Each structure stands twice: as structure tokens, then as C-alpha cells.
CSV table of C-alpha atoms in Angstrom, one decimal:
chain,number,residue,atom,x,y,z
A,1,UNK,CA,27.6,46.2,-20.5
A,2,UNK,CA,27.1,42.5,-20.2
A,3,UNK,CA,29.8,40.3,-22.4
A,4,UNK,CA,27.7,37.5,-24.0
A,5,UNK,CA,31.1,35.7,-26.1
A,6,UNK,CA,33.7,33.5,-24.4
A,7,UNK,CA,36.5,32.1,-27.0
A,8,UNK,CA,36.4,29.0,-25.7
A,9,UNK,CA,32.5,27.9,-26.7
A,10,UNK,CA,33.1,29.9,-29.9
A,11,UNK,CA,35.4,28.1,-30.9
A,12,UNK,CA,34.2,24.5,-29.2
A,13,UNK,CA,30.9,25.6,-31.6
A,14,UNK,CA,32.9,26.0,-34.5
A,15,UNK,CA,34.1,22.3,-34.4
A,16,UNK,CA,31.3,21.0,-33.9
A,17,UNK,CA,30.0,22.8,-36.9
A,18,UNK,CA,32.8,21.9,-39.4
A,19,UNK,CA,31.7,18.5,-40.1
A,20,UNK,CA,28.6,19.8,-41.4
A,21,UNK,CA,30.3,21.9,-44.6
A,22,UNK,CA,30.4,18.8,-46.5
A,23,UNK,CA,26.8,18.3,-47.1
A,24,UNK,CA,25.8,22.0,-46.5
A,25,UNK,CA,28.0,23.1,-49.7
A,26,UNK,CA,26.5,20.1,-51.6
A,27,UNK,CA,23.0,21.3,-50.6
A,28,UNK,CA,23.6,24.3,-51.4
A,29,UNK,CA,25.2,24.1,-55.0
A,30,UNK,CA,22.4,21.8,-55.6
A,31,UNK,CA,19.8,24.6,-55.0
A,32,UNK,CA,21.5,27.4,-56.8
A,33,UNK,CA,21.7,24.8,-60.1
A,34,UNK,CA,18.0,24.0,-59.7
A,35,UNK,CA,16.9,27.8,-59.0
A,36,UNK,CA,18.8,28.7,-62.3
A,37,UNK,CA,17.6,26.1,-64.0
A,38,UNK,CA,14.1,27.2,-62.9
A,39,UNK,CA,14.8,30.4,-64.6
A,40,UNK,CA,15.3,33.1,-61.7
A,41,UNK,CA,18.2,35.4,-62.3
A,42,UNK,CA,21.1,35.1,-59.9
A,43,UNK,CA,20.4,38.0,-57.7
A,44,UNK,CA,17.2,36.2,-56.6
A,45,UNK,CA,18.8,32.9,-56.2
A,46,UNK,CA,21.0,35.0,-53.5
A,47,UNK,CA,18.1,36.6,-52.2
A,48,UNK,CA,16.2,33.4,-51.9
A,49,UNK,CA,18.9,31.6,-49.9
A,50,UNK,CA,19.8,35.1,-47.8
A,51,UNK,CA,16.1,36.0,-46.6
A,52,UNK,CA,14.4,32.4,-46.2
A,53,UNK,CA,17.6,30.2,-45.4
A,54,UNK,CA,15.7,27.6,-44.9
A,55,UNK,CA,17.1,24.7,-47.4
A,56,UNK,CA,13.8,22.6,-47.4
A,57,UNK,CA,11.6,25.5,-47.8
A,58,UNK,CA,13.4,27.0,-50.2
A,59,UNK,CA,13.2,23.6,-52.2
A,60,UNK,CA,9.5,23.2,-51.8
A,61,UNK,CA,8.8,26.7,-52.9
A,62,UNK,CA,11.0,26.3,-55.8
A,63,UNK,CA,9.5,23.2,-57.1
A,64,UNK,CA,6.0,24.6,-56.7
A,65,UNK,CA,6.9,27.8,-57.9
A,66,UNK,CA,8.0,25.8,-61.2
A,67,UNK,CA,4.8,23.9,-61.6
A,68,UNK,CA,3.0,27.5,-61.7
A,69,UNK,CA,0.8,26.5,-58.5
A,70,UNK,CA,-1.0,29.2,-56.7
A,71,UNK,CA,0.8,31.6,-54.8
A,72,UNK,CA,-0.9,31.1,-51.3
A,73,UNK,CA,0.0,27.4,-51.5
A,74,UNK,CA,3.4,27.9,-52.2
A,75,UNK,CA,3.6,29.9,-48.7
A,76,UNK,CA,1.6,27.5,-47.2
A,77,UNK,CA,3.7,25.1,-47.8
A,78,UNK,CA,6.8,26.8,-47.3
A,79,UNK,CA,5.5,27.5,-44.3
A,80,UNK,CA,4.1,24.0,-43.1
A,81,UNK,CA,7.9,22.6,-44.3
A,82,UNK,CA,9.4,25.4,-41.5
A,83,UNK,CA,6.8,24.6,-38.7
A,84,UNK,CA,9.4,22.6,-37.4
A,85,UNK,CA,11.0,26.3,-36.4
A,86,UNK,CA,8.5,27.0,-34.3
A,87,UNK,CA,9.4,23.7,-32.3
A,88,UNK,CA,13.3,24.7,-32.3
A,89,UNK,CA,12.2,28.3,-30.8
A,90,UNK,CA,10.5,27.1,-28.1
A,91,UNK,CA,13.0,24.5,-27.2
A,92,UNK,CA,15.8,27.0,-27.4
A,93,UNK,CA,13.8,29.5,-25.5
A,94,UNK,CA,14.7,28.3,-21.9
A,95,UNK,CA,18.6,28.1,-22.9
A,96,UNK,CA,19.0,31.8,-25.1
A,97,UNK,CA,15.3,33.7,-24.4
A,98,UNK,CA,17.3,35.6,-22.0
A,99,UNK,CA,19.6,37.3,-24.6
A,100,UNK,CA,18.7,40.9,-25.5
A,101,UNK,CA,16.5,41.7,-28.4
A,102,UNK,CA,18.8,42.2,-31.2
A,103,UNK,CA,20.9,39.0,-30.5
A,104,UNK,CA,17.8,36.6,-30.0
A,105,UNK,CA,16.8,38.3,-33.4
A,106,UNK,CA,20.1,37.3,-34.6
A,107,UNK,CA,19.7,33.8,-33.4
A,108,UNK,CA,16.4,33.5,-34.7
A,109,UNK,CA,17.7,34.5,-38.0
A,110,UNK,CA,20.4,32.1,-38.0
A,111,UNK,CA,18.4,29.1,-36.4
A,112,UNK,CA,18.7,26.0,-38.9
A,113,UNK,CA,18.6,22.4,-38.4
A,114,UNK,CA,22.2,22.0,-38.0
A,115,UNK,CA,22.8,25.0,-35.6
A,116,UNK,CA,19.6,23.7,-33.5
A,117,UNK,CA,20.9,20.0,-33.6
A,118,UNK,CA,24.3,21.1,-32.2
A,119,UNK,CA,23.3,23.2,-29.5
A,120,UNK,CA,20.7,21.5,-28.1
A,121,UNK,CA,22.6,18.4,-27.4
A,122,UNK,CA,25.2,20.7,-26.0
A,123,UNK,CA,23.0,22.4,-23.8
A,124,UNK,CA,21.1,19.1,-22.6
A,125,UNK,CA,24.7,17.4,-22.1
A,126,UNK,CA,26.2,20.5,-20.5
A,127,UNK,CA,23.2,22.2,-18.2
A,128,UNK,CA,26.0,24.6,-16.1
A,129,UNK,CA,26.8,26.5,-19.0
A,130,UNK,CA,26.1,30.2,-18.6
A,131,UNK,CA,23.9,32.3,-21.2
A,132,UNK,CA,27.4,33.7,-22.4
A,133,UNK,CA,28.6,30.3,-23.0
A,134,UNK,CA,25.3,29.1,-24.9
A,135,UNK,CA,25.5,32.1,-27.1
A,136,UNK,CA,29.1,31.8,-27.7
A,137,UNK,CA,28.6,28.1,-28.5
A,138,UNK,CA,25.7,28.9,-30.9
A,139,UNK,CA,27.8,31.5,-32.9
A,140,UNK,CA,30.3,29.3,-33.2
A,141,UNK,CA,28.0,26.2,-34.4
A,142,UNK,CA,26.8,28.7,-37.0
A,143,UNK,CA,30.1,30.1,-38.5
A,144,UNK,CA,31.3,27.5,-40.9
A,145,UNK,CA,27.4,26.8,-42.3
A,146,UNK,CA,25.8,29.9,-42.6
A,147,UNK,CA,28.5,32.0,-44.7
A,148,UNK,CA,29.1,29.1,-46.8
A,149,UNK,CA,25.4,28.4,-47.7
A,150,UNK,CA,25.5,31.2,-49.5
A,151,UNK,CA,28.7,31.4,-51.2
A,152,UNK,CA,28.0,27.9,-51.9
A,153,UNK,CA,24.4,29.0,-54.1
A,154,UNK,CA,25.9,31.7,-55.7
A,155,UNK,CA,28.6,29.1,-57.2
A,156,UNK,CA,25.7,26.8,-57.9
A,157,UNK,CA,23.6,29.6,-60.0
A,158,UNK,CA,26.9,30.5,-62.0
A,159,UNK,CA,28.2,26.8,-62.7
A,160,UNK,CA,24.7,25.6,-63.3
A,161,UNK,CA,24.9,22.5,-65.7
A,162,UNK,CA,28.7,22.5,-65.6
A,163,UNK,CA,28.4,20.4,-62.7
A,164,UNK,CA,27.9,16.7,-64.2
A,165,UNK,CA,25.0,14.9,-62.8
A,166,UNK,CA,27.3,11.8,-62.1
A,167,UNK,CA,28.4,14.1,-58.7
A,168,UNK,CA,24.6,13.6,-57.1
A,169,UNK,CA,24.7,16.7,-55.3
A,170,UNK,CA,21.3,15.8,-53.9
A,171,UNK,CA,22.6,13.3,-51.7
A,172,UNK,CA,23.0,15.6,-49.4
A,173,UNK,CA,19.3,16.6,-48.5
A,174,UNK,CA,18.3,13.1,-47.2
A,175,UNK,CA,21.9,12.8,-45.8
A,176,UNK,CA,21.9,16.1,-43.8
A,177,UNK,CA,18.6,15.5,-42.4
A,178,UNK,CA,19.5,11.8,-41.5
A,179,UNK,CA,22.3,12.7,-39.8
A,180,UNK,CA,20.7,15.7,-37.4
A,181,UNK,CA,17.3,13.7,-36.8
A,182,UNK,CA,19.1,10.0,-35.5
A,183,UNK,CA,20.8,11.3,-32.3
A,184,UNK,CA,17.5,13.3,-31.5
A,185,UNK,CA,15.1,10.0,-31.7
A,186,UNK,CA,15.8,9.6,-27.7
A,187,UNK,CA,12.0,9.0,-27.1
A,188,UNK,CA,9.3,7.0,-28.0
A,189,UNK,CA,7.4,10.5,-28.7
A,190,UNK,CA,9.7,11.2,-31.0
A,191,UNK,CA,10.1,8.1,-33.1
A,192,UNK,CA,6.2,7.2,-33.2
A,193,UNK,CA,6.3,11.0,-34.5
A,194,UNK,CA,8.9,10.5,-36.8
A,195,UNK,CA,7.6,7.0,-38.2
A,196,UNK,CA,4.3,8.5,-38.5
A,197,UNK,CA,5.4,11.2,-40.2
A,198,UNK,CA,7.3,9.1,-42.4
A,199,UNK,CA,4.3,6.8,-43.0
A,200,UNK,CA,2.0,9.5,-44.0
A,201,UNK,CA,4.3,11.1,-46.4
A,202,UNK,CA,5.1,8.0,-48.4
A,203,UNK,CA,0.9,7.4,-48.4
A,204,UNK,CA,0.0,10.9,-49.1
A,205,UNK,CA,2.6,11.2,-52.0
A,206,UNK,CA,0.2,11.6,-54.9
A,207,UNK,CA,-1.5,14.2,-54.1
A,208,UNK,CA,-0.8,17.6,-55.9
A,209,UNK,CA,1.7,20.2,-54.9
A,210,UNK,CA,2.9,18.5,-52.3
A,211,UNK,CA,0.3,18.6,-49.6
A,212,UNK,CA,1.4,15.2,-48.8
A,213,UNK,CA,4.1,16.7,-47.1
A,214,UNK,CA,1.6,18.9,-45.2
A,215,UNK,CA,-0.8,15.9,-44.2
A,216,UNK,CA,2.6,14.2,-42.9
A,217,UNK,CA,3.7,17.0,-40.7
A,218,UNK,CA,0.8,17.5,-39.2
A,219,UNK,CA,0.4,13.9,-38.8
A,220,UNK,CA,3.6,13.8,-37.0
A,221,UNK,CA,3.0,16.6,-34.4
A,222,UNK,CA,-0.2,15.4,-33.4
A,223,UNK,CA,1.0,12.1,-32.9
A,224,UNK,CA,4.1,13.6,-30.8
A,225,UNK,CA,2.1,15.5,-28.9
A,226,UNK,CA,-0.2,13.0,-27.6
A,227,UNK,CA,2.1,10.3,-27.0
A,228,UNK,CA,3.8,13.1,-24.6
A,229,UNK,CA,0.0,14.1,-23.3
A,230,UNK,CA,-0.3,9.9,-22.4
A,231,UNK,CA,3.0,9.7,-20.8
A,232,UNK,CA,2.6,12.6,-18.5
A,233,UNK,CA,-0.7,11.7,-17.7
A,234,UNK,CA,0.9,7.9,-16.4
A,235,UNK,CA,3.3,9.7,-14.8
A,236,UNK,CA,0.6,11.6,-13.1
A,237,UNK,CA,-1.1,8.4,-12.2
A,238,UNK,CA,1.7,6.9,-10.5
């Protein structure tokens, strides 16, 4: 049987992951706090961070679920806040589609924005690394964030308001996200897509359960994509 873990890009994964605890707890607590505040018990706030881990998503459906908005809107917007999933998958796909079943299911389960962020800089930077390496690397980025996103909601849902607002938990949304989306901006497909994006969520911020945020990622892709489709076709050209 073929050995898909070496120690050494476990554990090279696993530093590269620690920096992320300190706004991954933050995030977390915050969300257990607001899911109790919205009233669900603390089983659910478990279940809600175990079977979508999806921070953003989780947020989105939370708020919406709050405002009593209709229940197919609330997935799709749940759903439109994770496209961005789909993009990871395929961009992964060449590095780890070769895994077997149950570990691709594995790291399809544990793909988040700070797992994706480490490994695909690690795989761009690093293109002799085997499949057993990229897995190993992947585990490791995935250790010290995944376990502790949960233990970190379950202490948010039983502190709740005994965390005083003067700590600002949600500073670490926009500062998580800022700090995974900077070293990624390498092209100017990405940052007309990201500045788009941007643009049209800031515009598109009135309107009601927050399809602005739906507009804006659409938006985004569309503009990625054919700034790509235009460079490849120059290329072409040339």
C-alpha cells in the first residue's frame, strides 16, 4: 500500500499553519457568541461549525437566518459566499486529484481559505514535491486550524456575553481574509477581480439579505475570467 505521509511536510505544514490560530480562535469565538445570541442551542452551534466549516458562510446564514429570510435564500447565499470552493478545488485538483477517494474526500472536507492559501503557494513555489509530500504538507497546514475552530465555538456558545465587547473579536474576519487574499493578488486578473468585486459589494450594499454580496461575486468571476480570456487570446496573437 502506497504511503501518502512524510514527517517532514507534516510538520513543515504545521508551521506554516500556526500563525493562523490567532485570528482563527477569534473568528471562531466570535461565531459561537453570535450563534447563541441568535438563540440556537449549543449542540447546533457545534453542528453548524462541524458540517459547513465554512466561517463566511456560516456567518451569512446566521445573519439571514436571524432576519427570518426565506430558507432558499439563505442557501443561496450560503452557497454563492462558498463558490469561491469550487475555484480552490479545481486549482488543487492538478496537485492532490490523484489521492485515493477517501483522502481527496478528506481534503475536500478540510479545504478552507487558510489551508488552500498555504498550499498553493507551497506547491507553486515547490513544483518537485511528490503527491506524498503535498498531502503531507496539507495535513499539516490543516492541524492547528481545523481542531481549534471548533473547540474555539464551543467556548464562544458557553461564554457568550462574558466576553466584553471592548476585545473586538470581529477583527479577525476582515483580518484573516486580508491576510490570505494579499500574497495571492499576483495578476492583473486577479486584482481587476478583486477590485471589482470589492466595488460592487460596497454599491450593491442596500439591497436586502445580502444579495449585494451575490451581485459582487459574480461580478468578480466574470470580470476574472475575461481578463484571463483577453490575455490568452494576446498571447495567442503574438
Amino acid at each position: 500500500m502506497a504511503s501518502y505521509y512524510d514527517r517532514t511536510e507534516y510538520l513543515r505544514g504545521v508551521r506554516g499553519g500556526l500563525p493562523f490560530v490567532l485570528v482563527v480562535v477569534p473568528f471562531a469565538l466570535l461565531f459561537g457568541v453570535v450563534a447563541t445570541e441568535a438563540g440556537l442551542p449549543l449542540l447546533q452551534v457545534l453542528s453548524f461549525s462541524v458540517v459547513v466549516i465554512a466561517g463566511a458562510a456560516q456567518f451569512t446564514a446566521l445573519q439571514l437566518m436571524a432576519e427570518n429570510v426565506p430558507t432558499l435564500v439563505i442557501i443561496i447565499s450560503a452557497l454563492t459566499v462558498n463558490l469561491r470552493m469550487a475555484m480552490y478545488s479545481a486549482s488543487l485538483t492538478p496537485h492532490l486529484g490523484a489521492l485515493p477517494f477517501l483522502r481527496r474526500a478528506f481534503v475536500a472536507y478540510c479545504l478552507v481559505d487558510q489551508s488552500y492559501a498555504l498550499s498553493i503557494l507551497e506547491y507553486e513555489k515547490r513544483p518537485e514535491m511528490s503527491l506524498a509530500q503535498k498531502f503531507s504538507y496539507f495535513m499539516g497546514a490543516i492541524t492547528p486550524v481545523v481542531p481549534l475552530w471548533y473547540t474555539a465555538t464551543v467556548a464562544g456558545a458557553m461564554v457568550g456575553q462574558a466576553i466584553p465587547p471592548a476585545l473586538a473579536l470581529d477583527f479577525a474576519v476582515p483580518i484573516t481574509f486580508l491576510a490570505m487574499i494579499g500574497p495571492m493578488l499576483r495578476t492583473q486578473a486577479h486584482v481587476l477581480a478583486a477590485a471589482v468585486s470589492v466595488s460592487m459589494a460596497l454599491i450593491f450594499a442596500f439591497l436586502p439579505w445580502n444579495l449585494g454580496l451575490i451581485v459582487a461575486a459574480i461580478a468578480g468571476m466574470v470580470t476574472g475570467a475575461e481578463v484571463e480570456r483577453r490575455v490568452e487570446m494576446a498571447r495567442a496573437a503574438q
